[in-house]
Structures are given as structure tokens and as C-alpha cells.
Tab-separated table of C-alpha atoms in Angstrom:
chain	number	residue	atom	x	y	z
A	1	MET	CA	75.484	82.556	1.726
A	2	PRO	CA	73.190	85.257	0.214
A	3	GLU	CA	71.398	87.284	2.888
A	4	MET	CA	71.178	84.196	5.057
A	5	GLU	CA	71.068	86.244	8.261
A	6	ALA	CA	67.742	87.751	7.185
A	7	VAL	CA	66.401	84.311	6.292
A	8	THR	CA	67.282	82.685	9.603
A	9	ARG	CA	65.715	85.523	11.530
A	10	THR	CA	62.419	85.018	9.705
A	11	ARG	CA	62.488	81.310	10.663
A	12	GLU	CA	63.723	81.846	14.229
A	13	ASP	CA	66.915	79.958	13.345
A	14	LYS	CA	64.995	76.783	12.487
A	15	GLU	CA	65.879	74.570	9.536
A	16	ILE	CA	64.264	75.670	6.284
A	17	ARG	CA	63.111	72.729	4.174
A	18	ALA	CA	62.051	72.688	0.525
A	19	ALA	CA	60.942	69.762	-1.608
A	20	ILE	CA	61.347	69.382	-5.344
A	21	ILE	CA	59.169	66.889	-7.223
A	22	GLY	CA	61.087	65.627	-10.247
A	23	ALA	CA	64.863	65.735	-9.840
A	24	GLY	CA	66.290	65.237	-13.322
A	25	GLY	CA	69.250	67.158	-14.679
A	26	GLU	CA	67.191	70.257	-15.425
A	27	ALA	CA	66.305	70.552	-11.731
A	28	LEU	CA	69.969	70.909	-10.712
A	29	HIS	CA	70.053	74.677	-11.073
A	30	THR	CA	67.098	75.164	-8.720
A	31	ILE	CA	68.456	72.666	-6.189
A	32	ARG	CA	71.835	74.388	-6.140
A	33	LYS	CA	70.298	77.830	-5.783
A	34	ALA	CA	68.191	76.672	-2.833
A	35	GLU	CA	71.242	75.179	-1.147
A	36	GLU	CA	73.108	78.480	-1.589
A	37	TYR	CA	70.452	79.987	0.685
A	38	GLY	CA	70.977	77.333	3.325
A	39	ILE	CA	67.790	75.471	2.472
A	40	THR	CA	67.571	71.728	3.136
A	41	VAL	CA	66.402	70.188	-0.148
A	42	ILE	CA	64.231	67.070	-0.257
A	43	ALA	CA	64.306	65.683	-3.815
A	44	LEU	CA	61.824	63.110	-5.137
A	45	ASP	CA	62.132	61.197	-8.394
A	46	GLY	CA	61.195	57.741	-9.663
A	47	ASN	CA	64.563	57.306	-11.350
A	48	ASP	CA	67.228	56.321	-8.843
A	49	GLN	CA	69.857	57.731	-11.240
A	50	ALA	CA	68.257	61.192	-11.444
A	51	GLU	CA	71.026	63.790	-11.206
A	52	GLY	CA	69.199	65.942	-8.692
A	53	LEU	CA	69.003	63.093	-6.203
A	54	LYS	CA	72.783	63.072	-5.968
A	55	GLU	CA	72.930	66.719	-4.876
A	56	ALA	CA	69.920	66.973	-2.563
A	57	HIS	CA	70.249	66.699	1.217
A	58	GLN	CA	67.420	64.154	1.356
A	59	PRO	CA	67.120	62.132	-1.891
A	60	MET	CA	64.035	59.940	-2.186
A	61	VAL	CA	63.306	57.442	-4.957
A	62	ILE	CA	59.547	57.537	-5.372
A	63	ASP	CA	57.072	57.402	-8.253
A	64	ILE	CA	56.021	61.051	-8.511
A	65	SER	CA	52.858	60.109	-10.395
A	66	ARG	CA	51.602	58.666	-7.086
A	67	GLU	CA	50.078	61.708	-5.439
A	68	ASP	CA	49.061	59.713	-2.373
A	69	ARG	CA	52.564	58.340	-1.809
A	70	VAL	CA	54.264	61.707	-2.398
A	71	LEU	CA	51.847	63.351	0.024
A	72	GLU	CA	52.484	60.687	2.639
A	73	VAL	CA	56.234	61.246	2.438
A	74	LEU	CA	56.053	65.040	2.487
A	75	ARG	CA	53.566	65.190	5.338
A	76	GLU	CA	56.260	63.504	7.432
A	77	ARG	CA	59.002	65.908	6.327
A	78	ARG	CA	56.895	69.084	6.466
A	79	PRO	CA	58.577	71.243	3.801
A	80	HIS	CA	58.101	74.995	4.058
A	81	MET	CA	57.870	75.271	0.275
A	82	LEU	CA	58.045	73.370	-2.991
A	83	LEU	CA	60.751	74.257	-5.483
A	84	THR	CA	59.832	74.124	-9.169
A	85	GLY	CA	62.041	72.668	-11.879
A	86	PRO	CA	61.060	71.996	-15.513
A	87	VAL	CA	58.726	69.145	-14.534
A	88	GLY	CA	56.262	67.902	-17.157
A	89	ARG	CA	53.174	65.729	-16.725
A	90	TRP	CA	53.409	65.481	-12.944
A	91	LEU	CA	53.054	69.165	-12.279
A	92	THR	CA	49.692	67.936	-11.015
A	93	THR	CA	51.428	66.143	-8.140
A	94	MET	CA	52.972	69.446	-7.141
A	95	GLY	CA	49.552	71.060	-7.241
A	96	ALA	CA	48.075	68.340	-5.050
A	97	VAL	CA	50.859	68.749	-2.486
A	98	ASN	CA	50.498	72.541	-2.420
A	99	ASP	CA	46.765	72.193	-1.840
A	100	ALA	CA	47.045	69.506	0.837
A	101	LEU	CA	49.892	71.133	2.776
A	102	GLN	CA	48.637	74.686	2.159
A	103	LEU	CA	51.888	75.744	0.530
A	104	PRO	CA	52.265	78.667	-1.892
A	105	GLY	CA	52.402	77.792	-5.573
A	106	VAL	CA	50.283	76.242	-8.295
A	107	GLY	CA	47.176	74.371	-7.148
A	108	ARG	CA	45.919	71.008	-8.406
A	109	GLU	CA	43.156	72.433	-10.629
A	110	ALA	CA	45.417	74.974	-12.330
A	111	ALA	CA	48.146	72.327	-12.764
A	112	GLU	CA	45.636	70.071	-14.525
A	113	LEU	CA	44.793	72.853	-16.970
A	114	CYS	CA	48.510	73.330	-17.659
A	115	THR	CA	49.191	69.650	-18.374
A	116	ASP	CA	45.944	68.558	-20.057
A	117	LYS	CA	45.963	70.153	-23.531
A	118	TRP	CA	42.315	69.264	-24.121
A	119	ALA	CA	41.139	70.918	-20.899
A	120	PHE	CA	43.460	73.861	-21.615
A	121	HIS	CA	41.911	74.326	-25.056
A	122	LEU	CA	38.341	74.156	-23.769
A	123	ARG	CA	38.985	76.666	-20.983
A	124	LEU	CA	40.728	79.214	-23.206
A	125	GLN	CA	38.316	78.741	-26.085
A	126	LYS	CA	35.404	79.478	-23.743
A	127	GLU	CA	37.041	82.787	-22.801
A	128	GLY	CA	37.826	83.753	-26.402
A	129	LEU	CA	41.556	83.241	-25.983
A	130	ARG	CA	41.999	80.287	-28.319
A	131	SER	CA	40.193	80.181	-31.668
A	132	CYS	CA	40.752	76.944	-33.564
A	133	ARG	CA	38.869	73.696	-34.109
A	134	CYS	CA	40.091	70.858	-31.944
A	135	CYS	CA	39.074	67.280	-31.111
A	136	LEU	CA	40.132	64.625	-28.619
A	137	LEU	CA	41.337	61.233	-29.868
A	138	SER	CA	41.208	58.917	-26.889
A	139	GLU	CA	43.028	55.597	-26.689
A	140	LYS	CA	40.016	54.373	-24.688
A	141	ASP	CA	37.647	55.276	-27.526
A	142	PRO	CA	37.147	52.492	-30.118
A	143	LYS	CA	35.762	55.082	-32.537
A	144	VAL	CA	38.902	57.171	-32.910
A	145	ARG	CA	38.774	57.144	-36.697
A	146	LYS	CA	35.136	58.244	-36.711
A	147	ARG	CA	35.842	61.060	-34.275
A	148	ALA	CA	38.671	62.376	-36.469
A	149	GLU	CA	36.640	62.023	-39.659
A	150	LYS	CA	33.707	63.803	-38.013
A	151	ALA	CA	35.964	66.690	-36.969
A	152	VAL	CA	37.259	67.032	-40.540
A	153	ALA	CA	33.731	66.834	-41.950
A	154	GLU	CA	32.626	69.591	-39.561
A	155	GLY	CA	35.323	71.915	-40.823
A	156	LEU	CA	38.629	71.082	-39.123
A	157	SER	CA	41.127	72.258	-41.714
A	158	PHE	CA	44.692	71.363	-42.652
A	159	PRO	CA	47.505	71.678	-41.895
A	160	ALA	CA	46.679	70.220	-38.476
A	161	ILE	CA	48.655	69.409	-35.333
A	162	LEU	CA	48.542	66.020	-33.628
A	163	LYS	CA	50.038	65.986	-30.127
A	164	PRO	CA	49.776	64.026	-26.873
A	165	ARG	CA	46.996	65.229	-24.595
A	166	PHE	CA	49.151	65.248	-21.461
A	167	GLY	CA	52.567	66.583	-20.625
A	168	SER	CA	54.665	69.350	-22.099
A	169	GLY	CA	57.356	69.941	-24.666
A	170	SER	CA	57.651	68.735	-28.267
A	171	ARG	CA	57.427	64.971	-27.688
A	172	SER	CA	55.490	63.151	-30.452
A	173	VAL	CA	54.116	66.341	-32.013
A	174	PHE	CA	53.306	66.024	-35.714
A	175	VAL	CA	52.263	68.558	-38.347
A	176	LEU	CA	49.824	66.920	-40.784
A	177	LYS	CA	49.704	68.634	-44.169
A	178	ASN	CA	46.473	67.045	-45.365
A	179	LYS	CA	43.771	64.450	-44.752
A	180	GLU	CA	45.961	61.724	-46.237
A	181	ALA	CA	48.643	62.345	-43.622
A	182	LEU	CA	45.977	62.011	-40.915
A	183	GLU	CA	44.762	58.754	-42.455
A	184	GLU	CA	48.302	57.390	-42.359
A	185	ILE	CA	48.569	58.178	-38.643
A	186	LEU	CA	45.140	56.717	-37.894
A	187	ALA	CA	46.076	53.497	-39.654
A	188	LYS	CA	48.657	52.954	-36.911
A	189	TRP	CA	46.416	54.125	-34.082
A	190	PRO	CA	45.983	50.737	-32.318
A	191	ASP	CA	49.682	50.957	-31.397
A	192	GLU	CA	49.146	54.215	-29.486
A	193	GLU	CA	48.780	54.021	-25.718
A	194	GLU	CA	47.667	57.532	-24.794
A	195	ASP	CA	45.198	60.248	-25.653
A	196	TYR	CA	46.014	62.715	-28.419
A	197	VAL	CA	44.617	66.099	-29.405
A	198	LEU	CA	44.047	66.970	-33.066
A	199	GLU	CA	43.719	70.672	-33.788
A	200	GLU	CA	43.998	73.122	-36.624
A	201	CYS	CA	47.467	74.500	-37.195
A	202	VAL	CA	47.632	78.246	-36.629
A	203	THR	CA	50.317	79.612	-38.917
A	204	GLY	CA	52.803	82.241	-37.874
A	205	ARG	CA	56.059	82.758	-36.012
A	206	GLU	CA	56.546	80.789	-32.794
A	207	TYR	CA	57.759	82.232	-29.503
A	208	GLY	CA	58.587	81.073	-26.006
A	209	VAL	CA	57.745	83.047	-22.864
A	210	ASP	CA	59.560	83.054	-19.536
A	211	GLY	CA	57.578	84.715	-16.773
A	212	ALA	CA	56.449	84.735	-13.180
A	213	VAL	CA	53.151	85.171	-11.377
A	214	ILE	CA	53.109	86.788	-7.928
A	215	ASP	CA	49.784	87.502	-6.190
A	216	GLY	CA	48.007	86.767	-9.458
A	217	LYS	CA	50.002	89.387	-11.387
A	218	PHE	CA	51.975	88.237	-14.434
A	219	THR	CA	55.457	89.594	-15.198
A	220	MET	CA	57.113	88.729	-18.501
A	221	VAL	CA	60.821	88.170	-17.975
A	222	LEU	CA	61.769	87.227	-21.538
A	223	LEU	CA	60.139	86.673	-24.911
A	224	ARG	CA	62.099	84.365	-27.241
A	225	SER	CA	61.552	83.826	-30.962
A	226	LYS	CA	62.064	80.253	-32.165
A	227	ILE	CA	63.941	78.852	-35.132
A	228	LEU	CA	62.345	75.513	-36.020
A	229	THR	CA	63.129	72.470	-38.127
A	230	PRO	CA	60.798	71.983	-41.125
A	231	PRO	CA	57.472	70.130	-40.713
A	232	PRO	CA	56.369	67.621	-39.625
A	233	VAL	CA	58.591	67.723	-36.498
A	234	CYS	CA	59.037	71.516	-36.085
A	235	GLN	CA	61.576	71.229	-33.249
A	236	ALA	CA	63.229	74.398	-31.949
A	237	VAL	CA	66.958	74.429	-32.759
A	238	ALA	CA	67.577	78.004	-31.605
A	239	TYR	CA	65.966	80.848	-29.655
A	240	ALA	CA	66.634	84.568	-29.995
A	241	SER	CA	65.669	87.184	-27.420
A	242	VAL	CA	62.985	89.726	-28.336
A	243	LEU	CA	63.407	93.232	-26.954
A	244	PRO	CA	60.546	94.808	-24.949
A	245	GLU	CA	60.111	97.607	-27.500
A	246	ALA	CA	58.989	95.095	-30.157
A	247	PRO	CA	55.240	95.373	-30.911
A	248	PHE	CA	54.588	91.660	-30.366
A	249	TRP	CA	56.253	91.789	-26.933
A	250	LYS	CA	53.446	94.050	-25.732
A	251	GLU	CA	50.788	91.895	-27.417
A	252	ALA	CA	52.223	88.748	-25.818
A	253	LYS	CA	52.326	90.312	-22.354
A	254	ALA	CA	48.719	91.496	-22.539
A	255	TYR	CA	47.590	88.075	-23.772
A	256	MET	CA	49.469	86.225	-21.044
A	257	GLU	CA	47.913	88.436	-18.368
A	258	LYS	CA	44.485	87.248	-19.517
A	259	VAL	CA	45.556	83.602	-19.740
A	260	VAL	CA	47.016	83.655	-16.231
A	261	ALA	CA	43.712	84.947	-14.864
A	262	VAL	CA	41.659	82.357	-16.775
A	263	LEU	CA	43.882	79.476	-15.610
A	264	GLY	CA	43.696	80.642	-12.009
A	265	LEU	CA	47.454	80.971	-11.514
A	266	GLU	CA	48.393	82.894	-8.366
A	267	GLU	CA	52.067	82.264	-7.577
A	268	CYS	CA	54.440	80.371	-9.832
A	269	LEU	CA	57.160	80.514	-12.409
A	270	LEU	CA	55.751	80.181	-15.891
A	271	HIS	CA	56.707	78.977	-19.346
A	272	ALA	CA	54.510	79.334	-22.428
A	273	ASP	CA	54.622	78.741	-26.175
A	274	LEU	CA	52.840	81.246	-28.413
A	275	ILE	CA	52.288	81.899	-32.107
A	276	GLU	CA	52.107	85.344	-33.656
A	277	ASN	CA	49.303	84.829	-36.169
A	278	GLU	CA	48.846	86.589	-39.492
A	279	GLU	CA	47.126	89.519	-37.764
A	280	GLY	CA	50.030	89.952	-35.360
A	281	LYS	CA	47.997	88.619	-32.431
A	282	PRO	CA	49.062	85.869	-29.967
A	283	PHE	CA	47.698	82.337	-30.024
A	284	GLY	CA	48.487	80.126	-27.038
A	285	ILE	CA	50.001	76.735	-27.857
A	286	GLU	CA	50.506	75.730	-24.235
A	287	VAL	CA	51.225	77.246	-20.826
A	288	SER	CA	52.759	75.593	-17.793
A	289	ALA	CA	53.357	76.728	-14.219
A	290	ARG	CA	57.036	75.808	-14.198
A	291	PRO	CA	60.253	77.200	-15.680
A	292	SER	CA	61.484	76.417	-19.185
A	293	GLY	CA	63.956	73.611	-19.797
A	294	HIS	CA	66.599	73.175	-22.496
A	295	ASN	CA	69.128	75.472	-20.771
A	296	LEU	CA	66.754	78.405	-21.021
A	297	HIS	CA	65.623	79.403	-17.504
A	298	ASN	CA	68.950	78.477	-15.932
A	299	LEU	CA	71.352	79.831	-18.564
A	300	PHE	CA	69.924	81.795	-21.482
A	301	THR	CA	67.313	83.878	-19.667
A	302	PRO	CA	69.692	85.047	-16.892
A	303	LEU	CA	72.299	86.025	-19.507
A	304	CYS	CA	69.749	87.984	-21.562
A	305	THR	CA	67.946	89.696	-18.704
A	306	GLY	CA	70.027	89.467	-15.548
A	307	ILE	CA	67.069	87.688	-13.911
A	308	ASP	CA	67.600	84.231	-12.434
A	309	MET	CA	63.967	83.173	-12.100
A	310	ALA	CA	64.666	80.222	-9.824
A	311	GLU	CA	66.657	82.354	-7.414
A	312	GLN	CA	64.136	85.176	-7.399
A	313	MET	CA	61.272	82.799	-6.584
A	314	ILE	CA	63.306	81.279	-3.751
A	315	ARG	CA	63.982	84.780	-2.405
A	316	HIS	CA	60.297	85.621	-2.634
A	317	ARG	CA	59.339	82.479	-0.723
A	318	LEU	CA	61.902	83.329	1.968
A	319	GLY	CA	60.510	86.814	2.414
A	320	LEU	CA	63.565	88.496	0.893
A	321	SER	CA	63.498	91.260	-1.714
A	322	ALA	CA	62.851	89.752	-5.141
A	323	GLY	CA	62.195	91.056	-8.625
A	324	PHE	CA	61.352	89.680	-12.062
A	325	VAL	CA	61.489	92.869	-14.162
A	326	PRO	CA	64.728	93.110	-16.200
A	327	GLU	CA	66.554	96.416	-16.241
A	328	LYS	CA	67.786	95.594	-19.736
A	329	THR	CA	67.333	92.798	-22.273
A	330	LYS	CA	70.273	91.876	-24.495
A	331	ARG	CA	70.053	90.652	-28.076
A	332	MET	CA	71.224	87.057	-27.758
A	333	MET	CA	70.698	83.642	-29.340
A	334	ILE	CA	71.039	80.131	-27.970
A	335	ARG	CA	71.753	77.536	-30.645
A	336	TYR	CA	71.723	73.763	-30.273
A	337	PHE	CA	73.867	71.382	-32.344
A	338	ASP	CA	71.206	70.284	-34.822
A	339	ARG	CA	73.252	68.846	-37.707
A	340	LYS	CA	73.038	65.185	-38.754
A	341	GLY	CA	75.775	62.677	-39.581
A	342	LYS	CA	78.978	61.188	-38.214
A	343	VAL	CA	81.150	63.756	-36.463
A	344	VAL	CA	84.553	63.804	-38.168
A	345	ARG	CA	85.901	66.985	-36.612
A	346	VAL	CA	84.890	69.188	-33.672
A	347	PRO	CA	86.188	72.781	-33.569
A	348	SER	CA	87.944	73.980	-30.428
A	349	GLU	CA	86.529	76.801	-28.349
A	350	GLU	CA	89.502	78.892	-29.435
A	351	GLU	CA	88.558	78.430	-33.107
A	352	VAL	CA	84.996	79.464	-32.382
A	353	TRP	CA	86.159	82.526	-30.462
A	354	LEU	CA	88.446	83.565	-33.347
A	355	LEU	CA	85.349	83.484	-35.577
A	356	THR	CA	82.882	85.147	-33.243
A	357	GLY	CA	85.057	87.274	-30.976
A	358	GLU	CA	83.261	88.843	-28.021
A	359	SER	CA	79.931	87.615	-29.395
A	360	LEU	CA	80.590	84.177	-27.902
A	361	ALA	CA	78.975	84.166	-24.448
A	362	VAL	CA	78.771	80.393	-23.821
A	363	TRP	CA	80.388	77.394	-25.497
A	364	ASP	CA	79.144	74.058	-24.167
A	365	CYS	CA	79.892	71.493	-26.870
A	366	ARG	CA	79.605	67.876	-25.736
A	367	LEU	CA	80.177	66.344	-29.170
A	368	LYS	CA	83.270	64.341	-29.941
A	369	GLU	CA	84.764	62.753	-33.019
A	370	GLY	CA	82.995	59.558	-34.001
A	371	ASP	CA	79.595	60.526	-32.578
A	372	LEU	CA	76.639	59.597	-34.771
A	373	LEU	CA	74.040	62.352	-34.864
A	374	GLY	CA	70.575	61.233	-35.901
A	375	ASP	CA	67.496	63.191	-36.917
A	376	VAL	CA	66.311	65.918	-34.578
A	377	THR	CA	62.914	64.581	-33.540
A	378	ASP	CA	62.351	66.254	-30.171
A	379	GLY	CA	64.137	68.178	-27.446
A	380	HIS	CA	65.708	65.065	-25.962
A	381	SER	CA	67.495	64.310	-29.228
A	382	LEU	CA	69.280	67.683	-28.949
A	383	MET	CA	69.933	68.404	-25.302
A	384	GLY	CA	72.739	65.901	-24.744
A	385	ARG	CA	74.776	67.565	-27.483
A	386	GLY	CA	75.177	70.890	-25.676
A	387	CYS	CA	74.647	74.433	-26.932
A	388	PHE	CA	76.297	77.788	-27.524
A	389	ILE	CA	75.109	81.339	-26.900
A	390	LEU	CA	75.953	84.399	-28.964
A	391	GLU	CA	75.458	88.082	-28.194
A	392	GLU	CA	74.750	90.368	-31.116
A	393	GLN	CA	77.507	92.841	-31.979
A	394	PRO	CA	77.577	95.565	-34.653
A	395	SER	CA	77.616	94.000	-38.135
A	396	LYS	CA	77.278	90.479	-36.673
A	397	GLU	CA	73.768	89.096	-37.200
A	398	LEU	CA	73.018	86.231	-34.816
A	399	TRP	CA	71.587	83.509	-37.063
A	400	THR	CA	74.203	84.031	-39.776
A	401	MET	CA	76.941	83.910	-37.158
A	402	SER	CA	75.506	80.723	-35.628
A	403	GLU	CA	75.481	79.079	-39.061
A	404	ARG	CA	79.130	79.998	-39.537
A	405	VAL	CA	79.910	78.360	-36.196
A	406	MET	CA	78.073	75.193	-37.258
A	407	ASP	CA	80.076	75.162	-40.497
A	408	LEU	CA	83.258	74.745	-38.446
A	409	PHE	CA	82.144	71.160	-37.755
A	410	CYS	CA	82.967	68.429	-40.225
A	411	LEU	CA	80.305	65.723	-40.536
A	412	GLN	CA	80.049	62.700	-42.771
A	413	VAL	CA	76.507	62.173	-44.042
A	414	GLY	CA	75.225	58.889	-45.419
């Protein structure tokens, strides 16, 4: 049990309790790390089949969108801290609990800015950190079409991005090439049941950021370049690490330091999506006070940097030595199984190793013969398939090598 003697002394040998709000599969890593440190984990999730509930000491089935109910439950159990997994929309519930129970971590106001893309845009635009035209299309507004047409008339240009106002990730995000594509979406608008944000598409290379904020100071753990599917979906099918000596790494870090201050983030793990625009400057797509999902914070980032962000935050909260600055960043790529069709043949790990040699760091293929693989429309359509991670070796370029691995599969299309 890592440094547990030091922990128990700081708590006078009392039980240390931590709650995690949202206990899906991507929360498992954080739950397990907390339990390694002897922490009693209270897990809350509205899905009684959530994987994290099965591993927590105190599983609780509860609608985490109900701030009042979550607060009522946690007031009784008096956690010393909240753990943070890759939670989406209900990061705000975490913020409310931190505020009410005076716990360290993201507050309610900052959590709202992280989950409400419209509020996020307005705040950053005001501070000169986000320069694009944007409008809100509300499901409560009967004049949605007029609002969109007015935005276009006032200069909103194409291509444009249409995305849900709340939450995180790539769910229901569309790239609209022209006004006609927008008209087609608007024709179906009565079927929509949530607010959307329509904004100009900033062109350039996309990146993901893994970082941490301690005492208001931002530390960038890893910058990842994205490989995306073609428009309109633009879903990430691979990430490659970016070394700190790269010019955009420094630009991204400086930008994120400003964003963290503007959002009022004081202590949290952080995930962000950025674009490197045509001038080589960062543009913020979204920022959230929680770790990245998709086997990034728990698998890829620790392999690239040697930093397990979940563990380091737990250590920090326990008063143990903690650090988020990597000694070295490796050139690595995580690739998801993004092909389409009926799986006829799945290569063995041995076959893949014979092709890649020591470059193969992780092989987690969950595909089997007979599986039908549909279009990649969002992260959820990929994650159940597994992933593999490659480390760059002399004369072995990562993307080319990942394509050769994918070619080992036999799929029947049509």
C-alpha cells in the first residue's frame, strides 16, 4: 500500500473517504488507484450496472444530475475529497458538492463554464481567447431558423460546427460545409430535444491536452495530436504524443495558462481540445476540469510521460509528495480499431508483434470473427473495440506502422 503509513498519520488513523460522481467504466482506474492508498470509495451513478459501482466500497445508485439528492447523500457520508473520473455533463454536480462541503476541486461556477459551450465561448471571447462568430440555437426558442439565418446574414461563415451546448466529447458534432447543409439540419430541428451551438469552423490541426491545476497554476502533462475521420463527423481515431520541444507545445501551454485563469480553475485535473490555426496559434474548442477518457489518462498518458494523473492528484489530496511534470515524453501513438465491415479474421498478438517488434507497447483487441463494425460516428462507437499503442523506433513511423497493423485484419465490406 503506497506510503500508507504517512497517510494514516495525517488522518490520525481515521478512515479516509472519497466519493466519485459518475462510476462508469472510465472511472475504474481512479477508483482502483484510490483503493490502493487505503481510501474508502463511495461511488454514485444512476446506472445500477455501472462498472465502478461493482468495485467501490460503498456503491450508490442515484441520479447524479440531482444536485440536491447527491448533496444529501454525501453530507451523511462526509467524504474528505471527491475523486474525478472522465465525467461529462454532470461535472456541475461535482462543483456543487465541492462548494457545499468545502472540498478542494472545481467549483460550481467553473464547472458550468466547462460544460456549457455557449457560456464557455462568451467568457473566452470577452477575454480575447476565442475569436469566432457563434450563436445559440435553443430547443426552447421557436425562432431557431431565424436565429441561424440572422447569424449567417451577420457574417457567420462556412464551414461551421454544430454541436450540443452541454456536455463533452464528440457526441452529435457536425461539420457543415455550406448554408445548404445548415438548412438540411434545420429542417429536422423540431426533432431535437436540447440546445445546440453553431459556430464558425476554425481550420487547422487538432490536439488534445492532458494537464493539472494546483493552486491556480497549470501544468501540461501531455499534448496529443489527433488523427480524425473526414467531415462531417471528424472523430479521433488515433492520438500521437507531441514532444515538449515542439513550437506548438509552448504555444499551447501559454494559452492554457490564460484559459485556466479566465475559467477560475484552482485545483483539478484537466482535459482540453485545441486547434493550431493557420498562424500557428491555439484556439480552444473546449476545456473540462476532469481527466480525458478513451484510454488516454489511464493508459496512454502514463506510458508516454510516466505520470499517472489520477494517482498524483490522489497523492496531492492526501498530503503526499506529488508531481505532474514529466521527466521525459516518449513518441507514441494510440490507435483505435476504426475500420468498417464484417470481421472475417482477427490477427493474433503474436502476428502483430512480428510486424511491429518492440514498438508494440499495448495490444487490447476486443474484436472477434463475425463482428459487424458500423460507421465511426462518435467515441462510443469505437471504445468497445479496444485499442493498441505503438512506440516509435528508428525507421518505423507511427501512423504508417499503425496502418500496417490494421491491414492484418480481414473485413468484408458491403
